mmCIF file of C-alpha atoms (C1' of nucleotides) in Angstrom:
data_model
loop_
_atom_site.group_PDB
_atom_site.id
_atom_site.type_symbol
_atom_site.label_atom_id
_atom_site.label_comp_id
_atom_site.label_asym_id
_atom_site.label_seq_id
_atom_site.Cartn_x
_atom_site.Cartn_y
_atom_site.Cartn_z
ATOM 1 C CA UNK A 1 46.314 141.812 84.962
ATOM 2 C CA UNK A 2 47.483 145.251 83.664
ATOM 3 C CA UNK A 3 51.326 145.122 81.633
ATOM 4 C CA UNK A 4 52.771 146.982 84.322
ATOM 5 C CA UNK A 5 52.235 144.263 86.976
ATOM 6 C CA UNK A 6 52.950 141.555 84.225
ATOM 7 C CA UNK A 7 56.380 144.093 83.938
ATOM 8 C CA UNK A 8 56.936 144.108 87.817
ATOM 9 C CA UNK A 9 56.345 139.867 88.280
ATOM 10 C CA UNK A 10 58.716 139.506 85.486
ATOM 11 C CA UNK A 11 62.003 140.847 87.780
ATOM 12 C CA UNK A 12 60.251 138.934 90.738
ATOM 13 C CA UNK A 13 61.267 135.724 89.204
ATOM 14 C CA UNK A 14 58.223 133.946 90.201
ATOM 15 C CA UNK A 15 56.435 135.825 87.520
ATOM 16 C CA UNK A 16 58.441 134.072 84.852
ATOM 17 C CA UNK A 17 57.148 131.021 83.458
ATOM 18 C CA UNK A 18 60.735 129.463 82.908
ATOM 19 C CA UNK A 19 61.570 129.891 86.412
ATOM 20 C CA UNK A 20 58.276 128.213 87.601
ATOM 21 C CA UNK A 21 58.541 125.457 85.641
ATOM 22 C CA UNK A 22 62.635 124.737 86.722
ATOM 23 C CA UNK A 23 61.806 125.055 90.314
ATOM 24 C CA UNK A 24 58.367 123.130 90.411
ATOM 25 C CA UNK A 25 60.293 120.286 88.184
ATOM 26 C CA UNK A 26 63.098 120.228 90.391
ATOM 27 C CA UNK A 27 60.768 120.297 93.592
ATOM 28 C CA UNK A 28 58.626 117.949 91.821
ATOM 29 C CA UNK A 29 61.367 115.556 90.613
ATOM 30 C CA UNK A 30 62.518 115.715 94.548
ATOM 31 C CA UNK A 31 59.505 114.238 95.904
ATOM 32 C CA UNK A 32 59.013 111.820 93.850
ATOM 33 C CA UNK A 33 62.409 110.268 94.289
ATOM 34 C CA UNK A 34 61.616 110.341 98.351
ATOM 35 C CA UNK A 35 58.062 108.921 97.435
ATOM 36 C CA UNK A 36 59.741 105.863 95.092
ATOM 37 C CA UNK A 37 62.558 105.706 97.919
ATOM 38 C CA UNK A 38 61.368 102.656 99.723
ATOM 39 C CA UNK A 39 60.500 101.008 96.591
ATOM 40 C CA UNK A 40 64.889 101.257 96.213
ATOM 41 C CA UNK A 41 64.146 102.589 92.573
ATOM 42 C CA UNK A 42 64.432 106.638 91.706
ATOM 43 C CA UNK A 43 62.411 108.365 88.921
ATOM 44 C CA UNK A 44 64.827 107.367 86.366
ATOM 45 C CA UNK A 45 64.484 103.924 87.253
ATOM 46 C CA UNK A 46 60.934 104.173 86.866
ATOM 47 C CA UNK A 47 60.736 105.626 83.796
ATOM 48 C CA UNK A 48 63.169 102.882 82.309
ATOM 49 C CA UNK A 49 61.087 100.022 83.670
ATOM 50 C CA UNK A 50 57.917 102.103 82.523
ATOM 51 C CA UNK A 51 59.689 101.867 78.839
ATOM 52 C CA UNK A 52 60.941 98.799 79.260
ATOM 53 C CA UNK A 53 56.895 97.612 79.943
ATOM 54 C CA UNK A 54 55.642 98.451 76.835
ATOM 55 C CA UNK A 55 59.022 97.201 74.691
ATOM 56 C CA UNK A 56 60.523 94.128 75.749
ATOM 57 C CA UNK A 57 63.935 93.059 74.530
ATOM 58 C CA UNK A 58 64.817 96.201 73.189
ATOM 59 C CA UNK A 59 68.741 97.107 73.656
ATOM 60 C CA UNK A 60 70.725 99.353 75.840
ATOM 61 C CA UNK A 61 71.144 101.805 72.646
ATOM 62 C CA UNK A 62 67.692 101.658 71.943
ATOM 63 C CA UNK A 63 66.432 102.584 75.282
ATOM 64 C CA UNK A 64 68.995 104.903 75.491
ATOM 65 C CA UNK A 65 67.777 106.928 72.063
ATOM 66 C CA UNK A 66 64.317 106.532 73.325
ATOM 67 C CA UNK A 67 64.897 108.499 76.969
ATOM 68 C CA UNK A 68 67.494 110.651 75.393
ATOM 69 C CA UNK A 69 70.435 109.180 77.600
ATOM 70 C CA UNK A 70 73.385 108.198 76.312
ATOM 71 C CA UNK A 71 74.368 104.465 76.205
ATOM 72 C CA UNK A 72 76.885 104.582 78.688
ATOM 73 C CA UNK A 73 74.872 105.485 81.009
ATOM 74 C CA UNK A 74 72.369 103.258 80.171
ATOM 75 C CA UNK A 75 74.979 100.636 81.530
ATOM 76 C CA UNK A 76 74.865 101.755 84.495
ATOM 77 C CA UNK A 77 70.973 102.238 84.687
ATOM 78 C CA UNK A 78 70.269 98.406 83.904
ATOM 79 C CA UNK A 79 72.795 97.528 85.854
ATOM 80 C CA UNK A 80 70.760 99.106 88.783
ATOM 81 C CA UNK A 81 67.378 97.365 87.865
ATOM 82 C CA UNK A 82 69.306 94.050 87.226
ATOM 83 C CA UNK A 83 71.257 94.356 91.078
ATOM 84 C CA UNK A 84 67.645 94.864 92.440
ATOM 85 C CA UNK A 85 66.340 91.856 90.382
ATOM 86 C CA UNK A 86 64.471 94.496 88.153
ATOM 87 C CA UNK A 87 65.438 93.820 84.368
ATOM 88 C CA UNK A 88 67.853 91.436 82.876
ATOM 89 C CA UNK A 89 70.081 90.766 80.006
ATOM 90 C CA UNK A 90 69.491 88.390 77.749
ATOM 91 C CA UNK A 91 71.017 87.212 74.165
ATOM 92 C CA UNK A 92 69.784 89.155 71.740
ATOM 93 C CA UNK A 93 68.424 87.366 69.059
ATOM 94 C CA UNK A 94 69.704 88.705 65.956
ATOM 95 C CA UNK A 95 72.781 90.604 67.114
ATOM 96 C CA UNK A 96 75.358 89.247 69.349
ATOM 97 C CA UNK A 97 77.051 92.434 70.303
ATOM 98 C CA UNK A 98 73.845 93.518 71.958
ATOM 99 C CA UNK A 99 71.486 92.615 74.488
ATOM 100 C CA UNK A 100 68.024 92.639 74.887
ATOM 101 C CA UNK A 101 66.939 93.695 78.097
ATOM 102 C CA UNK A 102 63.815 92.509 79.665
ATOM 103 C CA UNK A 103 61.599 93.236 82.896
ATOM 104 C CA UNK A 104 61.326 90.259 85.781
ATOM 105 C CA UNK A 105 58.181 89.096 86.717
ATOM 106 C CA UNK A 106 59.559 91.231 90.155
ATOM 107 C CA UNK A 107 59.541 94.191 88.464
ATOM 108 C CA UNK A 108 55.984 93.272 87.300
ATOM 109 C CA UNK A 109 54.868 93.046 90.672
ATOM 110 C CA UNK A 110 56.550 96.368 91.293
ATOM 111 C CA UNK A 111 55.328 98.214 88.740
ATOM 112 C CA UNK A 112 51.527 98.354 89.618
ATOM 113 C CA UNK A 113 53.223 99.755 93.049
ATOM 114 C CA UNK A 114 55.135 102.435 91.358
ATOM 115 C CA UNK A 115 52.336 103.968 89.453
ATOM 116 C CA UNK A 116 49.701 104.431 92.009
ATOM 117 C CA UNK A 117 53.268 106.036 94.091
ATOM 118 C CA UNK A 118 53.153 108.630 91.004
ATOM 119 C CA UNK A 119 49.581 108.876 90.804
ATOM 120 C CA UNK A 120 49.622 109.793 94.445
ATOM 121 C CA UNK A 121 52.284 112.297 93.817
ATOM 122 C CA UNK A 122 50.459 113.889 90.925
ATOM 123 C CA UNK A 123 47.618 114.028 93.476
ATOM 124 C CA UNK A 124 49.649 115.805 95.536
ATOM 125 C CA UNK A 125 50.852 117.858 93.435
ATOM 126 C CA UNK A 126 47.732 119.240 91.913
ATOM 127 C CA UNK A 127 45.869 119.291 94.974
ATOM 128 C CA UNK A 128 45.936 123.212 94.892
ATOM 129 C CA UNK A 129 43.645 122.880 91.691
ATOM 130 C CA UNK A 130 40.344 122.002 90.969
ATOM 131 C CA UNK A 131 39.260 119.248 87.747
ATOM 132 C CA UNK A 132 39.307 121.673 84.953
ATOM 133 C CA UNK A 133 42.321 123.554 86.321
ATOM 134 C CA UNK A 134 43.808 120.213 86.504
ATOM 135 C CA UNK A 135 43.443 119.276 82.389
ATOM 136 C CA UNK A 136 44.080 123.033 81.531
ATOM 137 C CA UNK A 137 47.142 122.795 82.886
ATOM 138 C CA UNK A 138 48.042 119.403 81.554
ATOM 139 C CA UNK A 139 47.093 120.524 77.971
ATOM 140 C CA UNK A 140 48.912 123.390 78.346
ATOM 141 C CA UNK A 141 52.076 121.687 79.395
ATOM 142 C CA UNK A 142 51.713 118.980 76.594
ATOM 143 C CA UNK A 143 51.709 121.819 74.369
ATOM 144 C CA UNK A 144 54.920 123.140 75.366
ATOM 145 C CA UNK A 145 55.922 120.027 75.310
ATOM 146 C CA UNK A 146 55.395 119.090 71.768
ATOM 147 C CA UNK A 147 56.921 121.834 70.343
ATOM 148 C CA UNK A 148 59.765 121.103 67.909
ATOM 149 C CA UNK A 149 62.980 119.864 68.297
ATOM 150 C CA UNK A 150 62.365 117.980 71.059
ATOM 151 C CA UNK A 151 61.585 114.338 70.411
ATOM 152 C CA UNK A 152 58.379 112.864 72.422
ATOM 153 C CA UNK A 153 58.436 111.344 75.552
ATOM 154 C CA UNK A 154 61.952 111.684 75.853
ATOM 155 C CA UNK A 155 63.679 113.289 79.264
ATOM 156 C CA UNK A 156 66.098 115.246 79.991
ATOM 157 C CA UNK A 157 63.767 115.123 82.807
ATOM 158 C CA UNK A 158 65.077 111.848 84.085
ATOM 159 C CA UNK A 159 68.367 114.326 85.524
ATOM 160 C CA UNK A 160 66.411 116.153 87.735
ATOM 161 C CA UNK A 161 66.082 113.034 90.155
ATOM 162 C CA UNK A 162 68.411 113.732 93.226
ATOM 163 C CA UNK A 163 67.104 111.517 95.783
ATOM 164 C CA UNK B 1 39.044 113.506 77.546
ATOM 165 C CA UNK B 2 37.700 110.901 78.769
ATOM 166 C CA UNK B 3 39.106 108.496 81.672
ATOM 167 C CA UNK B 4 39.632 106.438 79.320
ATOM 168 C CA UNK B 5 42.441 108.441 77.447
ATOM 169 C CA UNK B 6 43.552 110.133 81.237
ATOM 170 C CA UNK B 7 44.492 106.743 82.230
ATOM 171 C CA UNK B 8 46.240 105.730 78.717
ATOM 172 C CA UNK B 9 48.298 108.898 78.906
ATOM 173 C CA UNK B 10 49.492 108.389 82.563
ATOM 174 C CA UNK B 11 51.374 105.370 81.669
ATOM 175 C CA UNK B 12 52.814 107.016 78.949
ATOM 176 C CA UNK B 13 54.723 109.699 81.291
ATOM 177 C CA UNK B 14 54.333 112.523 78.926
ATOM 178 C CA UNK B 15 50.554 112.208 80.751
ATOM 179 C CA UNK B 16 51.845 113.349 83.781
ATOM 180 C CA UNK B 17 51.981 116.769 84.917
ATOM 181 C CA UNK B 18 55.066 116.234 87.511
ATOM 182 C CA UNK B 19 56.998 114.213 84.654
ATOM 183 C CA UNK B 20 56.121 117.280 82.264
ATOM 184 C CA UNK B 21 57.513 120.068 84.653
ATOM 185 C CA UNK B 22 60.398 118.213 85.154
ATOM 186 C CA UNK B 23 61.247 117.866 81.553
ATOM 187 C CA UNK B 24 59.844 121.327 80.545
ATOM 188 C CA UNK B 25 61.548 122.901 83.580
ATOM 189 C CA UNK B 26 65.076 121.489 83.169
ATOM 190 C CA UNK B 27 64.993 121.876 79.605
ATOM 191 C CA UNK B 28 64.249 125.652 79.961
ATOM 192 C CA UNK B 29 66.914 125.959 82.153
ATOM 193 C CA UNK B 30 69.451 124.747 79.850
ATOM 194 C CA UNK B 31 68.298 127.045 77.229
ATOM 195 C CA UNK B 32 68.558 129.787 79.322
ATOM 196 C CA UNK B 33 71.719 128.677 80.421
ATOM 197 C CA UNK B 34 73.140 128.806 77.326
ATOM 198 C CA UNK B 35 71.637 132.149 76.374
ATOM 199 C CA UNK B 36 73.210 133.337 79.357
ATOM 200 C CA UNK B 37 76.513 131.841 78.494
ATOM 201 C CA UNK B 38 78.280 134.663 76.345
ATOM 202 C CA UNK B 39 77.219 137.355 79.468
ATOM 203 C CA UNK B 40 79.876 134.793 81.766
ATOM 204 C CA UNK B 41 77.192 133.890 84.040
ATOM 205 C CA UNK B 42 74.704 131.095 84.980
ATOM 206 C CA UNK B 43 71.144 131.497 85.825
ATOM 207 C CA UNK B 44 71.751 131.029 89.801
ATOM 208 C CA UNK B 45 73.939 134.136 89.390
ATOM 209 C CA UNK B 46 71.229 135.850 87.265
ATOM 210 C CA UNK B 47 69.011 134.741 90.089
ATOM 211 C CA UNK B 48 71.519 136.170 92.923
ATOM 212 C CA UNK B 49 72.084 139.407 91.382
ATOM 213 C CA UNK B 50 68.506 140.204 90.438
ATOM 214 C CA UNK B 51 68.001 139.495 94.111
ATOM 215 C CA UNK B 52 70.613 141.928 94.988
ATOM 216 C CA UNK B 53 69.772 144.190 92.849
ATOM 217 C CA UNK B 54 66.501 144.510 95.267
ATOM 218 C CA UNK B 55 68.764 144.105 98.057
ATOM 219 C CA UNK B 56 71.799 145.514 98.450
ATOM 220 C CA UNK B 57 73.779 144.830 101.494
ATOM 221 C CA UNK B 58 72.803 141.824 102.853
ATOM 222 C CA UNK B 59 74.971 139.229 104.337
ATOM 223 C CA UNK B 60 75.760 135.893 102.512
ATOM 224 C CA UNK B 61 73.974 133.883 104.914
ATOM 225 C CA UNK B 62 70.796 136.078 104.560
ATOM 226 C CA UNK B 63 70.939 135.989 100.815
ATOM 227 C CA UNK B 64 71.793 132.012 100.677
ATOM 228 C CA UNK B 65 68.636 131.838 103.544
ATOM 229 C CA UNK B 66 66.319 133.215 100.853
ATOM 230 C CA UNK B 67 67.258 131.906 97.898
ATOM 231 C CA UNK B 68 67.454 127.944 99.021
ATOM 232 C CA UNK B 69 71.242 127.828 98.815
ATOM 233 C CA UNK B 70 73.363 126.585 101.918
ATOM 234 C CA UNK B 71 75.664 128.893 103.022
ATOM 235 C CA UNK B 72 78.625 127.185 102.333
ATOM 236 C CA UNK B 73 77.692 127.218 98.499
ATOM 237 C CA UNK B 74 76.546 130.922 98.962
ATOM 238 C CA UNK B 75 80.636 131.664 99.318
ATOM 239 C CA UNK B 76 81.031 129.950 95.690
ATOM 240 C CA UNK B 77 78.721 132.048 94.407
ATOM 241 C CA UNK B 78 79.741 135.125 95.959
ATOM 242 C CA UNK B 79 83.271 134.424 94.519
ATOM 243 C CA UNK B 80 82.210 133.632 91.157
ATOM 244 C CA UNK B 81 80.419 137.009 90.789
ATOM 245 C CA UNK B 82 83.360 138.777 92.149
ATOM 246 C CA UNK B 83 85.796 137.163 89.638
ATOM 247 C CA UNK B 84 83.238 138.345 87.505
ATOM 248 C CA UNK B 85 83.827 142.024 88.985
ATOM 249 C CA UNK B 86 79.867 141.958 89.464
ATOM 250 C CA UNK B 87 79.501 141.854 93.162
ATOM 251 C CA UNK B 88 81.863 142.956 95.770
ATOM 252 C CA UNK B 89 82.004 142.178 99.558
ATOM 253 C CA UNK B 90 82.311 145.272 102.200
ATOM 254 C CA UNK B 91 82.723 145.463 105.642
ATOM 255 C CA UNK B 92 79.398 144.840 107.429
ATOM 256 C CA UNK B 93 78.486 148.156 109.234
ATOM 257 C CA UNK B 94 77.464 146.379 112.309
ATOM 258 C CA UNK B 95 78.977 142.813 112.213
ATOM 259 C CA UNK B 96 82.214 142.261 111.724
ATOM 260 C CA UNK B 97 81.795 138.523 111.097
ATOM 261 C CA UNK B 98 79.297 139.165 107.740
ATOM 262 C CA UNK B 99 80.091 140.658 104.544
ATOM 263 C CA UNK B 100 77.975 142.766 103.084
ATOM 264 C CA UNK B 101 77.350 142.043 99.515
ATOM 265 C CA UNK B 102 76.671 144.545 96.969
ATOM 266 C CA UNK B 103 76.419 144.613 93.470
ATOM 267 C CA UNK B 104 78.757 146.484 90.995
ATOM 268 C CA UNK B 105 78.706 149.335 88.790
ATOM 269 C CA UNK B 106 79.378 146.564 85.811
ATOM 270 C CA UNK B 107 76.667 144.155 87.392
ATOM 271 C CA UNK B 108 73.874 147.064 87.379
ATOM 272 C CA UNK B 109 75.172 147.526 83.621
ATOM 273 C CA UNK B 110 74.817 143.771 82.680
ATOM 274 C CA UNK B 111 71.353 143.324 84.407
ATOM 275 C CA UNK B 112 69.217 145.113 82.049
ATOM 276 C CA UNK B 113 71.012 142.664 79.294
ATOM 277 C CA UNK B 114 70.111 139.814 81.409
ATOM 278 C CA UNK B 115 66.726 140.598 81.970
ATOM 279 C CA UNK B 116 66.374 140.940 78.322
ATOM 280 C CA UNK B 117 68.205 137.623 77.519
ATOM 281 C CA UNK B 118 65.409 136.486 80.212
ATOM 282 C CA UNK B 119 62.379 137.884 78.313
ATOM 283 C CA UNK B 120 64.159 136.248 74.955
ATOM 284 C CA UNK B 121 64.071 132.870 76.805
ATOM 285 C CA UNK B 122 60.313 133.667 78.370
ATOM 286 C CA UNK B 123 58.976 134.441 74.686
ATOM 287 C CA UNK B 124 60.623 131.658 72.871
ATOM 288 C CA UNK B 125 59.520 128.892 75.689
ATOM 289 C CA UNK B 126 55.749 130.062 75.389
ATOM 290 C CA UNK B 127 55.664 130.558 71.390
ATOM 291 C CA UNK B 128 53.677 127.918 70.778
ATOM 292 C CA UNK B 129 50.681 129.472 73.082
ATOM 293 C CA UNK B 130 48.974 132.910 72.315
ATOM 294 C CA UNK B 131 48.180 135.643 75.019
ATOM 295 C CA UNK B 132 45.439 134.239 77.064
ATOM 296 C CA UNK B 133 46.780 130.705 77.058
ATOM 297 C CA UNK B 134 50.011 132.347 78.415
ATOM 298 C CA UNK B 135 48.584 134.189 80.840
ATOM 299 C CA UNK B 136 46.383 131.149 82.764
ATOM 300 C CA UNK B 137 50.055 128.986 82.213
ATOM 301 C CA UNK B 138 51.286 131.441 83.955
ATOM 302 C CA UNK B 139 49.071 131.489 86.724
ATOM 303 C CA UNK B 140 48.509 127.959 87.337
ATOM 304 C CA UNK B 141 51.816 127.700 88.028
ATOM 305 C CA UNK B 142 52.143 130.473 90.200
ATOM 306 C CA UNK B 143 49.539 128.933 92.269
ATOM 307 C CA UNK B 144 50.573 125.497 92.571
ATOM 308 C CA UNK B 145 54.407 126.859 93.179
ATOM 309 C CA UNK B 146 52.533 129.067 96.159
ATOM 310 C CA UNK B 147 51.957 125.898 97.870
ATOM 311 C CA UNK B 148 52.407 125.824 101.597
ATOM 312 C CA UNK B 149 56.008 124.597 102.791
ATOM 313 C CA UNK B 150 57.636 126.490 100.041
ATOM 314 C CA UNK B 151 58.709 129.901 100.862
ATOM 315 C CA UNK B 152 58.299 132.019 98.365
ATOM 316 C CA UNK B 153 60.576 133.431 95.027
ATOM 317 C CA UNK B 154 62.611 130.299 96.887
ATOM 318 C CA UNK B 155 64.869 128.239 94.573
ATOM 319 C CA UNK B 156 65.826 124.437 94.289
ATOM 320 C CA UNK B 157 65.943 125.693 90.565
ATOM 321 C CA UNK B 158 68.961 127.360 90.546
ATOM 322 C CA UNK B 159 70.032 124.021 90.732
ATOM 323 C CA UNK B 160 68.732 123.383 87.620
ATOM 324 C CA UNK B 161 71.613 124.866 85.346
ATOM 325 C CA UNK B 162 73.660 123.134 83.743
ATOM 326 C CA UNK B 163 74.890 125.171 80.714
ATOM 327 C "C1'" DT C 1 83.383 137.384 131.899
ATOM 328 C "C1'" DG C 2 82.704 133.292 129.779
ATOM 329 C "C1'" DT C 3 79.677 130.091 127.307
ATOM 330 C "C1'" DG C 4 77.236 129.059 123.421
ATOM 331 C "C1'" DA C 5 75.630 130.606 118.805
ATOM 332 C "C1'" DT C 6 76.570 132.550 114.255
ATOM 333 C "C1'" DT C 7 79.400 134.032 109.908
ATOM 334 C "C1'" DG C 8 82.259 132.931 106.508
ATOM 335 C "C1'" DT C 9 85.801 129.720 104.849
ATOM 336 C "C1'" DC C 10 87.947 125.513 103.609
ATOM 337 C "C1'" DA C 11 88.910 120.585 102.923
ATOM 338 C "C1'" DC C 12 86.639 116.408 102.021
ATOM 339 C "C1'" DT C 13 83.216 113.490 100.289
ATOM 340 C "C1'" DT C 14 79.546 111.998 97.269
ATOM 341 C "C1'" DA C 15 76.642 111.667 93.148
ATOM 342 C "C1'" DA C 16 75.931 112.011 88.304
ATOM 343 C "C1'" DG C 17 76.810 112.821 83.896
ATOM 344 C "C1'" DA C 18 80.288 113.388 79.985
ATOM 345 C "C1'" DT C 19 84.380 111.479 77.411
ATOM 346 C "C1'" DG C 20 87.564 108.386 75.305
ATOM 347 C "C1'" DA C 21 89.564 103.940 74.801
ATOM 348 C "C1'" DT C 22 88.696 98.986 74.280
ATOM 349 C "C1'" DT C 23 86.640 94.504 72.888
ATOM 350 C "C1'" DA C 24 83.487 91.893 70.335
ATOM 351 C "C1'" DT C 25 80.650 91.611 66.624
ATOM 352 C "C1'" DA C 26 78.286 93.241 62.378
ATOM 353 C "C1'" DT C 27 78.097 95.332 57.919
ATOM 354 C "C1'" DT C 28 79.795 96.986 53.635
ATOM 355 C "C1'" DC C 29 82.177 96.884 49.606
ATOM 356 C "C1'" DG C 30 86.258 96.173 46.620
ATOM 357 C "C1'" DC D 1 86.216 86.185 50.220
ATOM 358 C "C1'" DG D 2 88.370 89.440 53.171
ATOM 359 C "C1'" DA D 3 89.632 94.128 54.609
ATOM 360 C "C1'" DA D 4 87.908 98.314 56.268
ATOM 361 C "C1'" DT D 5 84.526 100.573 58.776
ATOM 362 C "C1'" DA D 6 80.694 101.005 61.944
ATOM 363 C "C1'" DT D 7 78.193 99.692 66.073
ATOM 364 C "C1'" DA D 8 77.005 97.591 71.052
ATOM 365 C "C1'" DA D 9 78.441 97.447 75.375
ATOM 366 C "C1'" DT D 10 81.793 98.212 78.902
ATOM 367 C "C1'" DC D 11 85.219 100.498 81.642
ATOM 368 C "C1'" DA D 12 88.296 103.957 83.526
ATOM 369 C "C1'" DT D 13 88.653 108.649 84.030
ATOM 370 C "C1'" DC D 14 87.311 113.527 84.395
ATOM 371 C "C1'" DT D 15 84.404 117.267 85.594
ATOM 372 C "C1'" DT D 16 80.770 119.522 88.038
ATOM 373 C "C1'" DA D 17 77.792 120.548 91.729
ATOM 374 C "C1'" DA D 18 76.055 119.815 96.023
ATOM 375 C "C1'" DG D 19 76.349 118.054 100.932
ATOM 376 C "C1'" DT D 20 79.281 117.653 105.386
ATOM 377 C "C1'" DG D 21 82.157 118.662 109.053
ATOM 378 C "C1'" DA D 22 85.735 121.345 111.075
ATOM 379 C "C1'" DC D 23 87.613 125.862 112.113
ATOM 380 C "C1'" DA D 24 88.676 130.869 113.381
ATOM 381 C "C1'" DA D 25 86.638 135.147 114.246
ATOM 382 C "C1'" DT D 26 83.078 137.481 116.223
ATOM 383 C "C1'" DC D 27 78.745 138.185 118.480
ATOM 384 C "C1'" DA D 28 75.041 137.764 122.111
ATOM 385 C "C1'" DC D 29 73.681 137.096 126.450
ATOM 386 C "C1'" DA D 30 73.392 135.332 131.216
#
DNA sequence: TGTGATTGTCACTTAAGATGATTATATTCG
DNA sequence: CGAATATAATCATCTTAAGTGACAATCACA
């Protein structure tokens, strides 16, 4: 690829890299909320109870700092999971302002369901590529990714869920 | 990388190529949003006038019909770049119902600084990889954004803004 | 000619996040 | 000890952006 067509892509939009990567998150984000739809959970949920998993009884501030959301909103995220029986609150055990938050055993049942749901949608997703395409891209992304301020594993991504 | 560490990683979200693009693509369009900021405009109005730019004279409808954007949000838009004095509406020369939409002498002015705020944004996202690297980025995401059922150069990330 | 479709507009609704105040509890320090 | 300050969670409110439905003007076509 010559500058001058790198030059011409560049006005075209789709031959920026910025672009690409808004409008295959958003689209991205998109169908994974419709995928997780009957499960009555969207991505944001997910990634919560995906948290929440691997670090019981943290508290809503906690989580929150973790997933970059701010802890009012984090009220109203647990109070999704704990209307669909997902997470609840519980004392905390050293602090009595806060509560420790903790899966069900439902949402252990549901879990196992969610992730094949985004393995499928990764599937689908990277159908267009073949193995090696697959982990290029991946490392590639992680890359970005990493780069510096910006905490790990922490989402802004969790807005783009718009079911 | 072995299965092994594949699998480990998927749980872990950051593993996941369509959690990745979400994050990476919303968090780009932030940044860009707020580069774009002291110009007065967003990126869907970067996006709209670089269409125009192409295009001049086209109705609303056929301009919200190939970017993604519903008509009724295309008048918004429209309005917001007039406000701007970067777009005007004239008569249609064959339909009275439609407006043809053309960009201004100020907007043509403004565009090359936009573009350039644009390459800013492209070079700072993609620091952290050299040439090459860039280059196959660039083009496994062109390929898995050329996907069938999405037209191309076709946004759901204007939606993406947010500045 | 008249019937149905299309263009742009507007008013209304919905969804989601940001903000600020409030209550209960914890921590710090004079 | 006790007062001042900070923190956890909640709530009410505001803003923003998109989706919906209704409408007038105009077009297309039978």
């Amino acid at each position: 690829m010559t500058k001058d067509t790198d030059a011409a892509n560049a006005t075209t939009l789709s031959g920026r890299a910025g672009f690409l990567l808004s409008e295959l998150g958003s689209r991205s984000a998109g169908r994974f909320a419709v995928r997780l739809g009957p499960l009555g959970i969207a991505p944001k949920h997910y990634g919560l109870m995906e948290l929440l998993s691997r670090n019981e009884g943290l508290t809503q501030q906690q989580l929150g700092t973790t997933l970059g959301i701010h802890r009012n909103v984090m009220v109203g995220l647990v109070d999704d999971l704990e209307k669909r029986g997902l997470a609840e609150r519980r004392r905390h055990p050293t602090d009595r302002r806060a509560h420790a938050i903790h899966l069900t055993e439902s949402a252990r049942g549901l879990l196992p369901l969610a992730r094949s749901i985004a393995d499928e949608h990764e599937t689908e997703l990277l159908s267009v590529l073949d193995g090696p395409e697959r982990a290029q891209l991946l490392a590639l992304l992680q890359r970005l990714a990493a780069q510096p301020g910006r905490p790990a594993d922490v989402h802004p991504g969790l807005r783009g869920s718009r079911p």
